[in-house]
XYZ file of C-alpha atoms in Angstrom:
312
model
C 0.000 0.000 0.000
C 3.207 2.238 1.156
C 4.223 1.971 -2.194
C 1.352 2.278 -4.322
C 1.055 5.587 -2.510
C 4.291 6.838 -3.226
C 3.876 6.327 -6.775
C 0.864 8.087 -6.743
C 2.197 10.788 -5.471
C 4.907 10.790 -7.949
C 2.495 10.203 -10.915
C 0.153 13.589 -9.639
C 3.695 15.147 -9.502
C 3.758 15.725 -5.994
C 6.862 15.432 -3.312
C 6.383 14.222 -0.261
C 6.667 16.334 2.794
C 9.502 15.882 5.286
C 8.192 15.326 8.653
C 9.093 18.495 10.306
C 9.721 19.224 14.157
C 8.310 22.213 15.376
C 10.651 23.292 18.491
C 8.155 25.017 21.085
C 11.157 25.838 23.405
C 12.220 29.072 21.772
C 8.632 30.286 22.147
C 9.268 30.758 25.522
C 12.096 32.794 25.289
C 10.348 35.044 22.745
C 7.677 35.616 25.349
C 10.133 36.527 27.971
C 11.325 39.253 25.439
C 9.186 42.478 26.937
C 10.193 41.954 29.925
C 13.662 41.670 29.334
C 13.635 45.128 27.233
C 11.768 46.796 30.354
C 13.956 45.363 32.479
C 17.242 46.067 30.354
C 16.069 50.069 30.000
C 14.033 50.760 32.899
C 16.005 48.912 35.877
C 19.737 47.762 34.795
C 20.668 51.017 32.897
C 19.459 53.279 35.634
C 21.318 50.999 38.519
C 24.447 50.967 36.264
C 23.554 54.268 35.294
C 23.328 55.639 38.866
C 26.603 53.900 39.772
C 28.801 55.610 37.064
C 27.404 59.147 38.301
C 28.886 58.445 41.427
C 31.723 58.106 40.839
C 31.404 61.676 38.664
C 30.674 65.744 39.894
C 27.434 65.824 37.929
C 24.836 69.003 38.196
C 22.864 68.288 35.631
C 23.655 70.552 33.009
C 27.207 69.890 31.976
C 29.431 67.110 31.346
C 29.765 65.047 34.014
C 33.624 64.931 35.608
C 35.122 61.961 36.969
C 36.172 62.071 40.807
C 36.617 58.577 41.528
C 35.312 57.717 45.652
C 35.819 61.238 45.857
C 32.113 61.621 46.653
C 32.140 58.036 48.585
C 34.615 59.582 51.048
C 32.566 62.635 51.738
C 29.374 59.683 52.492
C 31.690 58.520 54.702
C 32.112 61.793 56.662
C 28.997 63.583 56.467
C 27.186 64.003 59.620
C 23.870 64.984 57.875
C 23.597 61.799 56.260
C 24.317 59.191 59.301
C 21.522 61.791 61.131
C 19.265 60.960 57.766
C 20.122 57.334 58.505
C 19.649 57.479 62.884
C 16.223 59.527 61.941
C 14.677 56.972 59.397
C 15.993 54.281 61.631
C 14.669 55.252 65.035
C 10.775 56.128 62.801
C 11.082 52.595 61.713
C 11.407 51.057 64.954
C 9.092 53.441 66.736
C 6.620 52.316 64.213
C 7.514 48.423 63.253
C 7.102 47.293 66.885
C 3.626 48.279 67.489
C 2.754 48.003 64.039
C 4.018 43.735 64.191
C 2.632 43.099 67.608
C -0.926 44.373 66.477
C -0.963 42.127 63.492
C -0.151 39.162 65.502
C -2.321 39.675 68.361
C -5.432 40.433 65.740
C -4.295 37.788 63.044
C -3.925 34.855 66.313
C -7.413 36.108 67.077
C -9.272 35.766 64.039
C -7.216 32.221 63.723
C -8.446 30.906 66.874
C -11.940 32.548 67.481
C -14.801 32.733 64.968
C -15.241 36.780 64.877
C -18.562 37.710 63.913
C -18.037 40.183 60.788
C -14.085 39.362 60.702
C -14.247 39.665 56.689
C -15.350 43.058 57.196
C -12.982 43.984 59.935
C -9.982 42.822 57.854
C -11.214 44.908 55.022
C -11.079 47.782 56.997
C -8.096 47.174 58.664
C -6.472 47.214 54.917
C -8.295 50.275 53.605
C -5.329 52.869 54.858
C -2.564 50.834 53.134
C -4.846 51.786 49.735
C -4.459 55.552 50.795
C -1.064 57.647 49.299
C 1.407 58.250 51.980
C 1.182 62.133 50.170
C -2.426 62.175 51.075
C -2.225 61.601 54.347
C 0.978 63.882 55.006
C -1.153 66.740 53.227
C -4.607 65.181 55.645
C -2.297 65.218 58.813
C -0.895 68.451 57.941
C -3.972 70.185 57.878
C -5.138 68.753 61.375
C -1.731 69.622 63.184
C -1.401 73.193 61.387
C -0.766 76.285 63.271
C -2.318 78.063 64.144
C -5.847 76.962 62.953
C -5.746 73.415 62.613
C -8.083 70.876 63.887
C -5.743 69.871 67.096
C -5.416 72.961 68.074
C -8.762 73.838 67.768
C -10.059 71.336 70.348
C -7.401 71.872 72.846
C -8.241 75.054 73.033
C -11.762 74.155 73.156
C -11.271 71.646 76.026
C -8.789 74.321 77.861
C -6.562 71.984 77.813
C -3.618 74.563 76.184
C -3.526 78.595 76.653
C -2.944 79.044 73.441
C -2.689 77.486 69.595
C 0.676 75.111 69.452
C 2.823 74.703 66.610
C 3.301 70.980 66.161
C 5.513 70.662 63.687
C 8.325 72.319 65.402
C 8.676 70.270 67.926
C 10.847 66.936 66.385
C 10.365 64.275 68.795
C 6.738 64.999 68.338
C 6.608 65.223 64.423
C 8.616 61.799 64.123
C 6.623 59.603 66.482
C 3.441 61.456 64.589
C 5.118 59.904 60.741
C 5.963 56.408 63.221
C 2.027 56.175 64.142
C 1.189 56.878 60.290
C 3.175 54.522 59.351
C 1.876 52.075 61.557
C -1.564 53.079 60.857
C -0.915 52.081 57.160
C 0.650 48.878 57.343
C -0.765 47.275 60.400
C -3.496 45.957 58.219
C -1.541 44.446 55.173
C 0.748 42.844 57.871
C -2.123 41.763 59.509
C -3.111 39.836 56.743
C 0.010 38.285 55.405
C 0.276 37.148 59.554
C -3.181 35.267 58.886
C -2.051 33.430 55.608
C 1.034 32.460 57.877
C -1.000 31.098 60.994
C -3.673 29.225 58.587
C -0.865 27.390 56.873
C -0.680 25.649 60.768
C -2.072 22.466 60.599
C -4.293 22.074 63.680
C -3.279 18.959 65.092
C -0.671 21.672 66.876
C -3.253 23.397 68.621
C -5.330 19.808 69.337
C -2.233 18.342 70.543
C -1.271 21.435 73.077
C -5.402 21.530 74.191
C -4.846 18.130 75.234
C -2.185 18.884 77.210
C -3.709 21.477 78.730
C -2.243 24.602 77.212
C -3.764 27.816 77.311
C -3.792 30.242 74.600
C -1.320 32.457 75.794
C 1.145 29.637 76.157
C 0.035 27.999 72.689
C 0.530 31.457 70.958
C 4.658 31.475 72.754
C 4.926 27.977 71.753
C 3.564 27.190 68.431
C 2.115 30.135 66.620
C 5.405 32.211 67.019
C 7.749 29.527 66.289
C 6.360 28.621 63.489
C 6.316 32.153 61.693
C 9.621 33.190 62.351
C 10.212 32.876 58.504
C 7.071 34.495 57.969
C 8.258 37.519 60.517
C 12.105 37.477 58.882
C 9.992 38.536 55.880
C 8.016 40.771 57.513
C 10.908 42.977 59.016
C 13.452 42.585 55.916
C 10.185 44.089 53.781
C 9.517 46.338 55.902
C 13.115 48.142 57.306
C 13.453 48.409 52.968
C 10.330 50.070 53.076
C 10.987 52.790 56.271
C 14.425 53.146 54.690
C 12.558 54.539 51.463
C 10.323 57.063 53.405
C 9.998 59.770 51.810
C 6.519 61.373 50.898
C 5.449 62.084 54.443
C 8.279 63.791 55.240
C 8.541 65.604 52.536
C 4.908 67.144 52.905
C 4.554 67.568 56.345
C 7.775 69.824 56.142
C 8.020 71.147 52.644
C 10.936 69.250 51.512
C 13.390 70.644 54.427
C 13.156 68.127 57.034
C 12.576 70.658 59.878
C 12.344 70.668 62.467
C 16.175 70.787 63.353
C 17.139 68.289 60.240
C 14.622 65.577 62.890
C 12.373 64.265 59.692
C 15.512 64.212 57.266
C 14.880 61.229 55.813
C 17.092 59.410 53.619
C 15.230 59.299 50.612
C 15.000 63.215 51.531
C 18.222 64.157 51.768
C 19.148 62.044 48.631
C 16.290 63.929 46.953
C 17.383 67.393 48.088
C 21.133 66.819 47.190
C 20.133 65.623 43.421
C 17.519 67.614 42.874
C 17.109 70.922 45.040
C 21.497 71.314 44.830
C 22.141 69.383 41.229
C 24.569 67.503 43.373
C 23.763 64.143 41.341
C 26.642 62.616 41.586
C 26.573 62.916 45.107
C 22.973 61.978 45.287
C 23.808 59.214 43.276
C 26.281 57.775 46.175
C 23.568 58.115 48.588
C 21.898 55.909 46.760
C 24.261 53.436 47.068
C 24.682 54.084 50.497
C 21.420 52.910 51.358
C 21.952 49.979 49.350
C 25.014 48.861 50.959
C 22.701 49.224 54.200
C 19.965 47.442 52.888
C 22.535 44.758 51.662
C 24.587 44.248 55.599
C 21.577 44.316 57.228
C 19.866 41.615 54.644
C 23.003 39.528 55.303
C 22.585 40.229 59.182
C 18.939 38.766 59.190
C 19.385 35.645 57.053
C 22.888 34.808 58.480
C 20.595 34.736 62.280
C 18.187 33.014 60.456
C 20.574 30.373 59.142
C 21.950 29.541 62.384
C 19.319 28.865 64.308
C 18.261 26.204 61.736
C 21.352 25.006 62.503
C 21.720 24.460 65.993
């Protein structure tokens, strides 16, 4: 029959086809194309980009000049940028530690009791982080503005103060106010990554330690927190990169100067300023990698903890 075929074929003048192989694998690579080019010209070139200015004395508008660490040693002995660094540190912390503990302590509870409404209290618990950090700078602004805004206004109302108080003057007060925002906005996403963490624990845990006898408090010490210390490792790495970027608070609630006394000069800030108030950019530029050197110890710092304790 093969054959008969075959010299049909010939006869009606037509060659036979080769069996082809189609090769799917290099479809793959042609879909990973886009986001190689937006990769390639929106993140690469401006990190290499970035790195080359510097090491250059750049203001914006003529050639760049090499320096070499020229501007790396003058990181390295400015005191306005390790107070940038101590003041977006100590907001971090001020505003992590509540900010963690409340989405444990509410994430444990909707785990082990059945809240009435919980879907609707975790909704609203999330509805700040969907708010701009530059709307509410320009919102808190407004209520701690002197001498007519709304805190002022009911102290003076309730006699509690003789007269209207300028808030953002004072620093200690202005930087625990951006650490409660900051809690205020992230409590709830926290919250809810927490939750994903704690259902992931298979209740024969919490059967076993009933059982036993153990109460909540000690089955929270002893199981729940144990068991989300990679969940928490991610929690604070994500988050210290995130209070190391602040930026948009500070920079409304003071104009873009940091005032009171340099106390809300950021690092983000005072990289900002430097490139773009001065034209220093090649000394913005090393600021930049300044805070990713940071970033990078403290990264290292976490995991290497992390790393022994599995371990011993």
């Amino acid at each position: 029959m093969e054959v008969a075929r075959q010299a049909e074929r010939t006869v009606l003048g037509r060659t036979p086809k080769k069996n082809k192989r189609i090769d799917k694998n290099r479809y793959g690579y042609y879909f990973l194309v886009p986001f190689a080019v937006i990769f390639i010209v929106f993140n690469l070139y401006p990190i290499l980009y970035t790195f080359y200015l510097s090491m250059t004395s750049y203001d914006g508008l003529n050639k760049p000049e090499f320096v070499g660490l020229a501007n790396y040693v003058t990181l390295a002995r400015d005191p306005l940028f390790y107070q940038a660094f101590y003041n977006t540190v100590k907001i971090w912390i001020v505003g992590f530690i509540p900010q963690i503990t409340m989405a444990l302590i509410i994430a444990y509870t909707f785990t082990i009791a059945k809240v009435k409404g919980a879907a609707l209290f975790k909704a609203v618990y999330y509805v700040p982080n969907l708010v701009t950090a530059a709307t509410i700078g320009v919102l808190f602004s407004a209520i701690l503005g002197f001498p007519n805004g709304l805190l002022n206004q009911l102290l003076l109302q309730w006699n509690l103060i003789d007269g209207p108080m300028n808030f953002l003057t004072m620093p200690h007060f202005t930087q625990n106010t951006i650490a409660a925002i900051n809690w205020w906005m992230w409590f709830g996403n926290n919250m809810l990554i927490c939750l994903a963490g704690m259902s992931a624990i298979s209740n024969d845990y919490y059967e076993a330690a009933k059982i036993d006898g153990a109460n909540l408090a000690k089955i929270f010490t002893s199981i729940t927190l144990p068991l989300m210390k990679p969940i928490l490792l991610y929690l604070m790495l994500t988050s210290f990169i995130g209070g190391l970027q602040l930026f948009d608070l500070a920079q409304v609630m003071t104009d873009g100067m940091g005032a009171p006394n340099n106390a809300l000069n950021t690092l983000v800030l005072y990289l900002y300023n430097q490139g773009f108030v001065f034209n220093n950019f090649g000394y913005s530029s090393a600021i930049a990698y300044g805070m990713f050197m940071i970033i990078l110890v403290f990264s290292c710092i976490l995991f290497l903890l992390s790393y022994r304790k599995k371990v011993r």
